[in-house]
Short mmCIF file of C-alpha atoms and ligand atoms in Angstrom, two decimals:
data_model
loop_
_atom_site.label_atom_id
_atom_site.label_comp_id
_atom_site.label_asym_id
_atom_site.label_seq_id
_atom_site.Cartn_x
_atom_site.Cartn_y
_atom_site.Cartn_z
CA MET A 1 21.02 7.03 3.28
CA SER A 2 20.95 9.96 5.67
CA ASP A 3 17.28 10.94 5.25
CA CYS A 4 15.93 7.39 5.32
CA LEU A 5 13.65 6.59 8.28
CA PHE A 6 14.61 2.92 8.45
CA CYS A 7 18.35 3.68 8.14
CA LYS A 8 17.91 5.97 11.14
CA ILE A 9 16.08 3.25 13.06
CA ALA A 10 18.80 0.73 12.11
CA ALA A 11 21.45 3.17 13.34
CA GLY A 12 19.62 3.68 16.65
CA GLU A 13 18.98 7.36 15.88
CA ILE A 14 15.19 6.85 16.02
CA PRO A 15 13.76 4.44 18.61
CA CYS A 16 11.79 1.33 17.76
CA ASN A 17 10.08 -1.49 19.62
CA LYS A 18 12.75 -4.07 18.81
CA VAL A 19 12.00 -7.75 18.35
CA TYR A 20 15.30 -9.04 16.96
CA GLU A 21 18.69 -7.73 15.86
CA ASP A 22 21.83 -9.21 14.41
CA GLU A 23 24.75 -7.85 12.43
CA ASP A 24 22.77 -7.48 9.20
CA PHE A 25 19.06 -7.24 10.13
CA LEU A 26 16.70 -5.57 12.56
CA ALA A 27 13.07 -6.45 13.33
CA PHE A 28 10.62 -4.20 15.21
CA HIS A 29 6.89 -3.79 15.76
CA ASP A 30 5.04 -1.74 13.15
CA ILE A 31 3.85 1.56 14.61
CA HIS A 32 0.41 1.13 13.00
CA PRO A 33 -0.25 -2.62 13.30
CA LYS A 34 -2.66 -4.15 10.80
CA ALA A 35 -2.88 -7.49 12.67
CA PRO A 36 -2.44 -8.57 16.32
CA THR A 37 1.21 -9.23 15.45
CA HIS A 38 2.76 -6.93 12.85
CA VAL A 39 6.53 -6.85 12.68
CA LEU A 40 8.86 -5.32 10.10
CA VAL A 41 12.17 -6.94 9.17
CA ILE A 42 14.74 -4.64 7.57
CA PRO A 43 18.31 -5.08 6.38
CA LYS A 44 20.72 -2.58 7.92
CA PHE A 45 21.96 -2.05 4.37
CA HIS A 46 19.96 0.56 2.42
CA LEU A 47 18.16 -0.82 -0.64
CA GLU A 48 15.13 1.18 -1.74
CA THR A 49 12.84 -1.52 -3.08
CA LEU A 50 12.77 -5.15 -4.14
CA ALA A 51 12.53 -3.85 -7.69
CA ASP A 52 16.00 -2.27 -7.30
CA ALA A 53 17.65 -5.52 -6.20
CA THR A 54 20.32 -6.99 -8.45
CA GLU A 55 22.07 -10.31 -8.59
CA GLN A 56 24.51 -8.93 -6.00
CA ASP A 57 21.63 -8.72 -3.50
CA THR A 58 20.67 -12.39 -3.88
CA ALA A 59 22.46 -13.46 -0.70
CA LEU A 60 20.96 -10.58 1.28
CA LEU A 61 17.44 -11.40 0.12
CA GLY A 62 17.87 -15.07 0.91
CA LEU A 63 19.23 -14.30 4.37
CA MET A 64 16.39 -11.86 5.00
CA LEU A 65 13.77 -14.55 4.33
CA ASP A 66 15.65 -16.92 6.58
CA ARG A 67 15.57 -14.30 9.37
CA VAL A 68 11.83 -13.80 8.75
CA ARG A 69 11.30 -17.52 9.29
CA HIS A 70 13.42 -17.49 12.44
CA ILE A 71 11.72 -14.39 13.89
CA ALA A 72 8.19 -15.68 13.16
CA ASP A 73 9.06 -18.97 14.83
CA ALA A 74 11.51 -18.30 17.67
CA GLU A 75 10.65 -14.70 18.58
CA LEU A 76 6.95 -14.33 17.72
CA HIS A 77 5.78 -17.95 18.13
CA LEU A 78 3.37 -17.70 15.20
CA ASP A 79 2.84 -21.45 15.19
CA ALA A 80 -0.58 -21.23 13.52
CA GLY A 81 0.95 -19.43 10.56
CA TYR A 82 1.56 -15.93 9.33
CA ARG A 83 1.70 -13.77 6.23
CA VAL A 84 4.83 -12.27 4.67
CA VAL A 85 4.38 -9.12 2.58
CA ILE A 86 6.79 -6.94 0.63
CA ASN A 87 5.19 -3.83 -0.85
CA VAL A 88 7.04 -2.67 -3.95
CA ARG A 89 7.00 0.99 -5.04
CA GLU A 90 4.00 3.32 -4.78
CA GLY A 91 1.76 1.07 -6.85
CA GLY A 92 2.37 -1.77 -4.40
CA GLY A 93 1.60 0.41 -1.39
CA GLN A 94 5.19 1.06 -0.35
CA GLU A 95 5.53 4.13 1.88
CA VAL A 96 9.03 3.73 3.30
CA PHE A 97 11.66 3.36 0.60
CA HIS A 98 14.03 1.04 2.45
CA ILE A 99 13.23 -2.57 1.64
CA HIS A 100 11.35 -4.35 4.43
CA VAL A 101 9.30 -7.47 5.01
CA HIS A 102 6.02 -7.31 6.92
CA ILE A 103 5.24 -10.31 9.16
CA LEU A 104 1.52 -10.38 9.96
CA GLY A 105 -0.14 -12.91 12.24
CA GLY A 106 -1.95 -13.60 15.46
CA LYS A 107 -5.35 -14.18 13.89
CA LYS A 108 -6.81 -15.83 10.80
CA LEU A 109 -6.04 -13.28 8.12
CA PRO A 110 -8.59 -12.43 5.42
CA PHE A 111 -7.30 -12.54 1.87
P1 AMP B 201 5.20 0.04 3.53
O1 AMP B 201 3.84 0.63 3.27
O2 AMP B 201 5.35 -1.37 3.03
O3 AMP B 201 6.32 0.95 3.09
O4 AMP B 201 5.30 -0.11 5.10
C1 AMP B 201 5.84 0.87 5.94
C2 AMP B 201 5.38 0.54 7.32
O5 AMP B 201 6.20 1.23 8.24
C3 AMP B 201 3.93 0.93 7.63
O6 AMP B 201 3.17 -0.23 7.98
C4 AMP B 201 4.06 1.91 8.79
O7 AMP B 201 3.02 1.77 9.74
C5 AMP B 201 5.42 1.55 9.35
N1 AMP B 201 6.12 2.62 10.05
C6 AMP B 201 6.30 3.89 9.66
N2 AMP B 201 7.04 4.57 10.54
C7 AMP B 201 7.37 3.68 11.52
C8 AMP B 201 8.13 3.76 12.72
N3 AMP B 201 8.73 4.91 13.10
N4 AMP B 201 8.24 2.66 13.50
C9 AMP B 201 7.64 1.51 13.13
N5 AMP B 201 6.92 1.36 12.00
C10 AMP B 201 6.77 2.43 11.21
ZN1 ZN B 202 17.51 3.24 4.37
#
């Protein structure tokens, strides 16, 4: 989607502090971190929210969680643990309408 911030980051049109990239996903540091480690994982494919996913997105969603696991382990070394968050629509606190997973870690997180 041409006016989507995360599509522009995925296309390299807007810079990011990259952590990981493959053919289908990109991970980069959140610009306003809410924990010592705060990384966003996005698919390069535009899907607005988890609520908009259909059965056709099942493989993408499964792969995305697998990449989250890999990035938290191999790239971020969050051995003590981490939190995975997906905000869904305005009521869930979503601000960027391109599905993304937050990885938060680096300290004991409050509830
Ligand atoms: P959400 O509230 O789940 O939509 O999360 C969007 C996240 O994107 C927020 O935590 C923002 O701090 C982050 N963010 C917004 N713009 C950028 C950017 N240009 N680079 C990195 N992170 C960003
Ligand atoms: Zn997008």
